[in-house]
mmCIF file of C-alpha atoms in Angstrom:
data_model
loop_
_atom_site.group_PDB
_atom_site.id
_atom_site.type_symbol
_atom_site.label_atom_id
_atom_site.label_comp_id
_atom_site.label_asym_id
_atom_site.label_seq_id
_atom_site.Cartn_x
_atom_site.Cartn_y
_atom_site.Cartn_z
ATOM 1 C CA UNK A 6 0.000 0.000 0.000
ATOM 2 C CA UNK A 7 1.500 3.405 -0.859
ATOM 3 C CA UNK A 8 1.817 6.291 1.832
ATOM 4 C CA UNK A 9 -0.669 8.126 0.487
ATOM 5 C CA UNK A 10 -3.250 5.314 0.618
ATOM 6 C CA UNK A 11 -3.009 4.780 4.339
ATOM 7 C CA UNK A 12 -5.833 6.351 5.839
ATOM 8 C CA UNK A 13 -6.163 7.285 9.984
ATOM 9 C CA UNK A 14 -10.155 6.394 10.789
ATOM 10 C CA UNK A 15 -10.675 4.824 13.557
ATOM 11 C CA UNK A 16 -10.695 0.949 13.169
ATOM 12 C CA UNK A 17 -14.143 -1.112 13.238
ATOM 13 C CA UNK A 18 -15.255 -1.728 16.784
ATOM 14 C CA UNK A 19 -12.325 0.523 17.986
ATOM 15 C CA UNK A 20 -13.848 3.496 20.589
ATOM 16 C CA UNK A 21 -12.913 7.274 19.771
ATOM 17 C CA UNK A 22 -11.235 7.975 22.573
ATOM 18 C CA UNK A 23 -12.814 11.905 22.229
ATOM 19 C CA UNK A 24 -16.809 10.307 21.705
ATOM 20 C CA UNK A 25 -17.305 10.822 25.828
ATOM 21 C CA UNK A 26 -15.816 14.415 25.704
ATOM 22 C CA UNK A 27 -17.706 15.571 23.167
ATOM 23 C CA UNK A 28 -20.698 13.908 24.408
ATOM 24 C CA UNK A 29 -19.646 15.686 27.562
ATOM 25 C CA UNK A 30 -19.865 18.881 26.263
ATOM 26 C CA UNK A 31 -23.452 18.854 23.885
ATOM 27 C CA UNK A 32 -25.271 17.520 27.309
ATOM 28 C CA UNK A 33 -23.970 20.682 29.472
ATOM 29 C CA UNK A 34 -24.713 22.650 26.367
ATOM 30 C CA UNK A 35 -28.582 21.376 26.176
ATOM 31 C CA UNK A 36 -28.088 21.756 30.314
ATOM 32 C CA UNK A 37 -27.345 25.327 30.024
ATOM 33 C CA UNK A 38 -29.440 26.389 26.799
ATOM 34 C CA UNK A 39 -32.639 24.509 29.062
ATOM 35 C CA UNK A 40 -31.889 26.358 32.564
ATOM 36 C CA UNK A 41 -31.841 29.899 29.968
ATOM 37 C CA UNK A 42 -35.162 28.538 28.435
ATOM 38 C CA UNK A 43 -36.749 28.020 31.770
ATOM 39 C CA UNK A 44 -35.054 31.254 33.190
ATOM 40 C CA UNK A 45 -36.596 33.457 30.526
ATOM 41 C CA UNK A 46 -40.043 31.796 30.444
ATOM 42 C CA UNK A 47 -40.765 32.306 34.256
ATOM 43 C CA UNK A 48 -39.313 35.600 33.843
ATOM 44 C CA UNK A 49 -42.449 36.480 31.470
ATOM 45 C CA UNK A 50 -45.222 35.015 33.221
ATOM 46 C CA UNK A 51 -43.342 36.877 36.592
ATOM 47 C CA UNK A 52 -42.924 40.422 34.676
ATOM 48 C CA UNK A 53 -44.015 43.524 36.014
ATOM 49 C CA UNK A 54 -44.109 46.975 34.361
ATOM 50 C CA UNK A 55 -41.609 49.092 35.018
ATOM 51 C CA UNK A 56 -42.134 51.597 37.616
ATOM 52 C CA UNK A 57 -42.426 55.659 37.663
ATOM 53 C CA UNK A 58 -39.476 57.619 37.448
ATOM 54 C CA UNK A 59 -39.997 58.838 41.187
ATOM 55 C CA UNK A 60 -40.664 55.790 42.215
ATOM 56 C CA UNK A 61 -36.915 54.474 40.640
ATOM 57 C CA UNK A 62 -35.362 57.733 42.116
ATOM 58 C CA UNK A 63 -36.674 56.920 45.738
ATOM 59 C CA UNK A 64 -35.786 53.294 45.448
ATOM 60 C CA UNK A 65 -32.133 54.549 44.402
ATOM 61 C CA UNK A 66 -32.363 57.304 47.202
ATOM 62 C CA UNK A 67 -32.891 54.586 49.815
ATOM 63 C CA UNK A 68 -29.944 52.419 47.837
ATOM 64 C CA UNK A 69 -27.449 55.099 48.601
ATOM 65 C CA UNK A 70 -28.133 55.013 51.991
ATOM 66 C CA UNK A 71 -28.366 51.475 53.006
ATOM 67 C CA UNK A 72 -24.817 51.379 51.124
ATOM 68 C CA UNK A 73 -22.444 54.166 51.259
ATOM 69 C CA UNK A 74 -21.634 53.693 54.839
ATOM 70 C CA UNK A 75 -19.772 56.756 56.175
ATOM 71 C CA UNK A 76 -19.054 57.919 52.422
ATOM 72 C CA UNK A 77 -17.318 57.202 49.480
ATOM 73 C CA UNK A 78 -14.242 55.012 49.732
ATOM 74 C CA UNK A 79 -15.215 54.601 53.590
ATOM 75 C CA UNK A 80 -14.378 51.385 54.992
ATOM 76 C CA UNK A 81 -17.758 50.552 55.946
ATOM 77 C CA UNK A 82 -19.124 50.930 52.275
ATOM 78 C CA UNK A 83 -20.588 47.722 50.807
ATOM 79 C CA UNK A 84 -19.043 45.080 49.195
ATOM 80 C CA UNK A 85 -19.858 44.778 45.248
ATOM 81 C CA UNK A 86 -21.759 41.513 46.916
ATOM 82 C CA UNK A 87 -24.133 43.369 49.000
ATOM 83 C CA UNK A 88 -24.619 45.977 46.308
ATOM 84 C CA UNK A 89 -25.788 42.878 43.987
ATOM 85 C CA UNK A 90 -27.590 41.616 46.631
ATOM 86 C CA UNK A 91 -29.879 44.494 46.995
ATOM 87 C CA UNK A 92 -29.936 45.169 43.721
ATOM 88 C CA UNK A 93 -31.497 41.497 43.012
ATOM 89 C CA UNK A 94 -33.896 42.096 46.026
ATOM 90 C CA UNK A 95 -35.253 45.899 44.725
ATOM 91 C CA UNK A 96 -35.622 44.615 40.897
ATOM 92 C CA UNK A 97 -35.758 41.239 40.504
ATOM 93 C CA UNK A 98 -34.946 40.333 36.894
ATOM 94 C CA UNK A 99 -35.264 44.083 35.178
ATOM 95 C CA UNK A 100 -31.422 44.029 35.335
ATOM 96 C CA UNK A 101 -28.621 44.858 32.926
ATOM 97 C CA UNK A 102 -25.392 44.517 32.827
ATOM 98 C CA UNK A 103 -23.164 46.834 30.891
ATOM 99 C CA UNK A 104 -20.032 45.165 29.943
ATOM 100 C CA UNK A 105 -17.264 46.413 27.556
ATOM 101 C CA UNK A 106 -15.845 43.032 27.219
ATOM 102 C CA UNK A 107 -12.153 44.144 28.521
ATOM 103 C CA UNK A 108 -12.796 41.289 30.885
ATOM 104 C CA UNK A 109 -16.098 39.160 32.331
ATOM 105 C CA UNK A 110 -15.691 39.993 35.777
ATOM 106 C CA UNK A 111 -18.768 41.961 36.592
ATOM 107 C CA UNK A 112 -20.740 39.555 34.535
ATOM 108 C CA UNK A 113 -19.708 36.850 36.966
ATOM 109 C CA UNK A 114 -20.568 38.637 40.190
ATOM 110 C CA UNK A 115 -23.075 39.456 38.974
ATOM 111 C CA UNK A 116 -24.791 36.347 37.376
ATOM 112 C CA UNK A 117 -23.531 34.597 40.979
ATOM 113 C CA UNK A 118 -26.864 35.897 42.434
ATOM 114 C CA UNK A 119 -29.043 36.845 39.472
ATOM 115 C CA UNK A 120 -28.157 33.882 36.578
ATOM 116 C CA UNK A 121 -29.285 34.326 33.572
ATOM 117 C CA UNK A 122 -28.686 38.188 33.905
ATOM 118 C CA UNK A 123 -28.596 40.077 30.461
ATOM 119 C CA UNK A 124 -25.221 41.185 29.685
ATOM 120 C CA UNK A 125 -25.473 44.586 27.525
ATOM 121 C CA UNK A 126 -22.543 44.572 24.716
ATOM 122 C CA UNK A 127 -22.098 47.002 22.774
ATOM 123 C CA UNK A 128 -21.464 46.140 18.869
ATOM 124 C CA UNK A 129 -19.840 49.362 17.473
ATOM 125 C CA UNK A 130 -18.890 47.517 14.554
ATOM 126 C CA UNK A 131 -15.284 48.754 15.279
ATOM 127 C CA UNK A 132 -14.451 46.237 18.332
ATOM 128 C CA UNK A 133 -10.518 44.174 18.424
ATOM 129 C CA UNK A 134 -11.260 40.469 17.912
ATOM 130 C CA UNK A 135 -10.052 39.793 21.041
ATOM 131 C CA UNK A 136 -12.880 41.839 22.516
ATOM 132 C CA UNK A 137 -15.130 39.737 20.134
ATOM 133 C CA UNK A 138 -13.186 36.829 21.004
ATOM 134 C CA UNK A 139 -14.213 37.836 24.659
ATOM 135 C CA UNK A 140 -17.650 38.234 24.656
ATOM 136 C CA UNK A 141 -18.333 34.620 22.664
ATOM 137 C CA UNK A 142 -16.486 33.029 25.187
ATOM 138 C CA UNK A 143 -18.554 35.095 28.096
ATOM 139 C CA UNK A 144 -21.563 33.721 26.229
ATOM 140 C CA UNK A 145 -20.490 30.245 26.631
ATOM 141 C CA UNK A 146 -18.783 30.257 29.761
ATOM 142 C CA UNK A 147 -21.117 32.149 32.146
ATOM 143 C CA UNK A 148 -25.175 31.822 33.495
ATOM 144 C CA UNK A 149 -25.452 34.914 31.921
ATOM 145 C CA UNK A 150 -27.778 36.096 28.371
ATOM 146 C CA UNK A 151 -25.613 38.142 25.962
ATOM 147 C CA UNK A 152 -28.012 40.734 24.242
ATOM 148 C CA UNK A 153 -26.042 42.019 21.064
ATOM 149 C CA UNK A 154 -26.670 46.502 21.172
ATOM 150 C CA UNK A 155 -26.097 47.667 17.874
ATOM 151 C CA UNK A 156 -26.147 51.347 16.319
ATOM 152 C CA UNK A 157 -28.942 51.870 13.845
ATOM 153 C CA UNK A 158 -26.316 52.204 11.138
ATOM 154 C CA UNK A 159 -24.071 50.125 10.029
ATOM 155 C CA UNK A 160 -20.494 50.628 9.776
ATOM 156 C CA UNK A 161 -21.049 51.444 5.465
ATOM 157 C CA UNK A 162 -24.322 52.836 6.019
ATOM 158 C CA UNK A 163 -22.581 55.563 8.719
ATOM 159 C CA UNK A 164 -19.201 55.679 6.272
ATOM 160 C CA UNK A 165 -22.212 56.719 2.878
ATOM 161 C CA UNK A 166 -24.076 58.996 5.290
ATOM 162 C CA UNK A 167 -21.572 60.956 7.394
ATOM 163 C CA UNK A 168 -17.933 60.033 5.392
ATOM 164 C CA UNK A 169 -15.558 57.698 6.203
ATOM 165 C CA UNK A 170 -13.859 57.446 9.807
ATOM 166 C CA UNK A 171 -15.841 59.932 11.724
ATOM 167 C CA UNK A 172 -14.327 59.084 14.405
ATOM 168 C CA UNK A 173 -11.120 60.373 13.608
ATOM 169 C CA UNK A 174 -13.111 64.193 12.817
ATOM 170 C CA UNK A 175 -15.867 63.992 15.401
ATOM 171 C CA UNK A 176 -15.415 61.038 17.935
ATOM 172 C CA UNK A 177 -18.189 62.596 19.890
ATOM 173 C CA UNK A 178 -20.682 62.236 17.284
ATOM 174 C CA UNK A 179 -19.258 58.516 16.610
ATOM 175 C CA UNK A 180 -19.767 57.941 20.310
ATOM 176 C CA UNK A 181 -23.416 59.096 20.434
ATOM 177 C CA UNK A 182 -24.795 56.898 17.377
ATOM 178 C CA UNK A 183 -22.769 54.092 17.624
ATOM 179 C CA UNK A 184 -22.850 53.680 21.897
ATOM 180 C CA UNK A 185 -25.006 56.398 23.770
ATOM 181 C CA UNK A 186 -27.979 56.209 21.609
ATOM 182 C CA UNK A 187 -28.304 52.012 21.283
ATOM 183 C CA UNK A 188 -27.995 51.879 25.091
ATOM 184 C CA UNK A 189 -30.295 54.584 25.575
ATOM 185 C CA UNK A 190 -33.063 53.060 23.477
ATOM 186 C CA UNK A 191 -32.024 49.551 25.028
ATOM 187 C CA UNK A 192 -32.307 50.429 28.801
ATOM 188 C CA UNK A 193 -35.508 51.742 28.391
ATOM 189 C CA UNK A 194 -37.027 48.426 29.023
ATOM 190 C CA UNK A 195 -34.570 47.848 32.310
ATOM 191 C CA UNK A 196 -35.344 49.554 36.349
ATOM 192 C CA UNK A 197 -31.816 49.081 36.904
ATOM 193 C CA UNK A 198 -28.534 48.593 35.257
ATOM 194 C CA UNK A 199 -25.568 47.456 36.669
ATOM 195 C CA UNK A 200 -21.266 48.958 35.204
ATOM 196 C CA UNK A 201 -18.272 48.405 36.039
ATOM 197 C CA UNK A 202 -16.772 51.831 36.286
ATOM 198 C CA UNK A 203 -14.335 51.831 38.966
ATOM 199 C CA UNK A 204 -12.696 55.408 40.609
ATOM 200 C CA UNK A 205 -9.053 54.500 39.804
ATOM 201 C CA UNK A 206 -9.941 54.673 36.430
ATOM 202 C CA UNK A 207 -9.251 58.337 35.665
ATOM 203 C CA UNK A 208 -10.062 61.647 37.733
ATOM 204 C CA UNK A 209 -13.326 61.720 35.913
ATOM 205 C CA UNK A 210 -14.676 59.110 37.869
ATOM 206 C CA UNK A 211 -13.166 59.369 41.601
ATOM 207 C CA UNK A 212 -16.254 60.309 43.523
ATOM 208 C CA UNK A 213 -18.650 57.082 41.446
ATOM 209 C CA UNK A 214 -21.223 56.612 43.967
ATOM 210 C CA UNK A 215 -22.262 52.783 44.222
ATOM 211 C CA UNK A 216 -25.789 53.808 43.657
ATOM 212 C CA UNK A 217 -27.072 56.858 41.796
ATOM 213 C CA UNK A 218 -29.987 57.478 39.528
ATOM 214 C CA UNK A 219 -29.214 58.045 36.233
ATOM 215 C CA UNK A 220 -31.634 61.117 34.879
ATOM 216 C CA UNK A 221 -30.695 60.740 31.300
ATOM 217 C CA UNK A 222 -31.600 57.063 30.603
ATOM 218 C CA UNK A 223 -34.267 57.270 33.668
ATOM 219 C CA UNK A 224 -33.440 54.134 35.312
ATOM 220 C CA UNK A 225 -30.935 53.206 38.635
ATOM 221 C CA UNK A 226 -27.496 52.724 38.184
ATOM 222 C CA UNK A 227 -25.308 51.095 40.403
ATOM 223 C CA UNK A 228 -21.786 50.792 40.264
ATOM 224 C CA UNK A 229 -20.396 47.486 42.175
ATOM 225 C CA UNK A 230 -16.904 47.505 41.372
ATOM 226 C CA UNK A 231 -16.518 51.232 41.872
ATOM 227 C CA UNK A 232 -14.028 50.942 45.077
ATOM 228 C CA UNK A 233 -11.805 48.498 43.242
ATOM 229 C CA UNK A 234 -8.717 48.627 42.132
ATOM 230 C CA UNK A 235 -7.292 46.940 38.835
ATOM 231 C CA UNK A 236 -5.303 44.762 41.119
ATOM 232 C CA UNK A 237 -8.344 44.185 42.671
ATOM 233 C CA UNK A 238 -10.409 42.779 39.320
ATOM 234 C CA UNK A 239 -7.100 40.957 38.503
ATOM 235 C CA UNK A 240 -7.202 39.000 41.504
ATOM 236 C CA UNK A 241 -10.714 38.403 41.285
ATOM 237 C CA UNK A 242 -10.017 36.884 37.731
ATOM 238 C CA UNK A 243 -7.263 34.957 39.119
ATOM 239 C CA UNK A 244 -9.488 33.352 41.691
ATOM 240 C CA UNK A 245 -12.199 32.793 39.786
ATOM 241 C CA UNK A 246 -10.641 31.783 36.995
ATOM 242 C CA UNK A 247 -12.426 34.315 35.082
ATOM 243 C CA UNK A 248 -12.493 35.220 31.379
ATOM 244 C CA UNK A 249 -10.012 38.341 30.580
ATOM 245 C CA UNK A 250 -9.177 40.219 26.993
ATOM 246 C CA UNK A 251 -6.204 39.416 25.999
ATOM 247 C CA UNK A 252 -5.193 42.976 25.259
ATOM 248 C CA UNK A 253 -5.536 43.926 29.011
ATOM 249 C CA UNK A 254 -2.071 41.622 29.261
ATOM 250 C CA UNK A 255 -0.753 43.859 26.184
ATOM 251 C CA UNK A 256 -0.558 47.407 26.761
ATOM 252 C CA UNK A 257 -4.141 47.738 26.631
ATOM 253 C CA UNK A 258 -5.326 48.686 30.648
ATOM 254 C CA UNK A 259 -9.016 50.203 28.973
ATOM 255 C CA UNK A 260 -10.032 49.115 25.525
ATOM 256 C CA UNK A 261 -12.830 50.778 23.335
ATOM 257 C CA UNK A 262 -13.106 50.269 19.611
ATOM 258 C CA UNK A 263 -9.632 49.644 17.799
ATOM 259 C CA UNK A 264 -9.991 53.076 16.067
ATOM 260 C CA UNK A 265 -9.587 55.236 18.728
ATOM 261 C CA UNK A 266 -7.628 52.961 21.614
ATOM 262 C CA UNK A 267 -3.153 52.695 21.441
ATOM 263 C CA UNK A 268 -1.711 50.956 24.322
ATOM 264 C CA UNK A 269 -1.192 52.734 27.288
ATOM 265 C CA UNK A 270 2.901 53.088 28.591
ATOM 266 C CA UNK A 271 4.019 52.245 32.044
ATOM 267 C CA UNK A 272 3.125 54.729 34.574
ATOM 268 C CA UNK A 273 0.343 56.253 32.467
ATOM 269 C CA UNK A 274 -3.542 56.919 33.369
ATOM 270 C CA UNK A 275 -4.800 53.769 32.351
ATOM 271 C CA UNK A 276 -7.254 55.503 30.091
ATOM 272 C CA UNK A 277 -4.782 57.764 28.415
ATOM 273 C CA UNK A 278 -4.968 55.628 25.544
ATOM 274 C CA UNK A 279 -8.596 56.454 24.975
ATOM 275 C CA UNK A 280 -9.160 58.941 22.276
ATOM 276 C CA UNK A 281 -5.332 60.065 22.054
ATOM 277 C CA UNK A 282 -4.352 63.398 21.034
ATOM 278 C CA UNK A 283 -7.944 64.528 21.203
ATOM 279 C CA UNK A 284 -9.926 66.733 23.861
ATOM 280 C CA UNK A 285 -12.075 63.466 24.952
ATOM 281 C CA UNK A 286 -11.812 61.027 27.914
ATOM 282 C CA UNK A 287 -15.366 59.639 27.801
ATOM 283 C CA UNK A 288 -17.736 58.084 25.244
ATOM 284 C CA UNK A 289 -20.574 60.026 26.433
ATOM 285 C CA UNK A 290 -21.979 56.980 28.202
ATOM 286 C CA UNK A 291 -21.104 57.995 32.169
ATOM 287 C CA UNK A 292 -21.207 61.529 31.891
#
């Protein structure tokens, strides 16, 4: 028999040494998919409209309170566990979770007291793979429902209407149709949503309350993993074994859309390489 006649199936009544792996993994697949199915369904029948705006501002009112101890950065604040906590007791299921994909770490606290939690991602159009990369594997790693946010335009559609790369002439306007505007139309149907802004971040965020009400989208926000440090979300990842972009390990300390992000060099704000060289520091979506 010549060499290229020698094939390398399996031979008859041999067993594929992978068959019980993959079998493995399409029964905690249909396990998972089920639990969402069930999740969801019991979520509709248990649905309730979404309260008054006064009502949401007294509920976040009370919120503060319970959970700011002696003040922000006070050692007697709440843990991003309580703030969950109360979170899942005030609203139930009419939760979201914004998450930029740089790692899934407040998807997992998260989802460790409300599972099945929809995780808000927005799809500029103009992520890094690996933040792409990042959010399939959040999908298929955590009790958590991905829910896809995407601008009314597409990337062409924008490029015919506006001309190519606005965000190189007016990031601000790229920000607003592409991120503010999806999530604003999005959290309309949510009493509560849940980011992971932290106050190391820059010095635009070093007084984040852990519970505020947000005016502009009229809904609660809440802000877990605001007394955090990066350290601190690193360890958490480490201990968890949690899901982290790759570019976080490669300059990249804050990543937005590839356009408009550079790595960021040692001793730098870790959001200095956000919009670079321009007169921004936020997408519009905290401010």
């Amino acid at each position: 028999m010549s060499e290229d006649q020698v094939t390398t199936t399996t031979p008859p009544g041999t067993t594929d040494p992978l068959a019980a792996l993959r079998a493995a993994a399409r029964a905690r697949t249909e396990q998972r998919e089920a639990a969402k199915a069930a999740h969801h369904a019991e979520r509709a029948r248990h649905g309730r409209p979404k309260r008054s705006l006064d009502e949401l501002r007294e509920i976040a009112r009370r919120g503060a309170a319970e959970l700011a101890g002696s003040g922000i950065g006070a050692d007697d604040e709440a843990t991003a566990e309580q703030v969950v906590a109360w979170a899942a007791r005030e609203f139930g299921t009419s939760v979201a979770v914004a998450c930029s994909m740089a790692d899934a770490v407040l998807p997992h606290v998260v989802a460790a007291q409300i599972p099945w939690v929809d995780v808000l991602f927005l799809d500029t159009g103009y992520h890094f793979a690996e933040t792409v990369g990042t959010r399939d594997a959040v999908e298929q790693q955590l009790d958590v429902t991905i829910v896809d946010v995407r601008p009314e335009l597409t990337v062409a559609e924008q490029d015919a209407a506006h001309g190519k790369d606005l965000f190189a002439r007016d990031p601000g306007l790229c920000c607003q149709m592409r991120k503010v505007e999806p999530l604003h139309r999005t959290l309309a149907g949510y009493e509560v949503w849940v980011t992971g802004v932290r106050r190391d971040e820059a010095p635009t965020r070093t007084r984040t309350p852990l519970v505020t009400f947000d005016e502009k989208n009229g809904l609660v926000k809440i802000n877990p993993l605001a007394a955090w440090s990066f350290d601190d979300l690193l360890a958490y990842a480490t201990r968890h074994q949690v899901t982290l972009n790759p570019l976080l390990n490669d300059g990249y300390p804050s990543i937005g859309c590839q356009p408009c992000t550079r790595r960021v060099a040692p001793g730098e704000d870790p959001r200095a390489g956000r919009w670079a060289g321009l007169d921004k520091t936020e997408c519009g979506l905290h401010v």
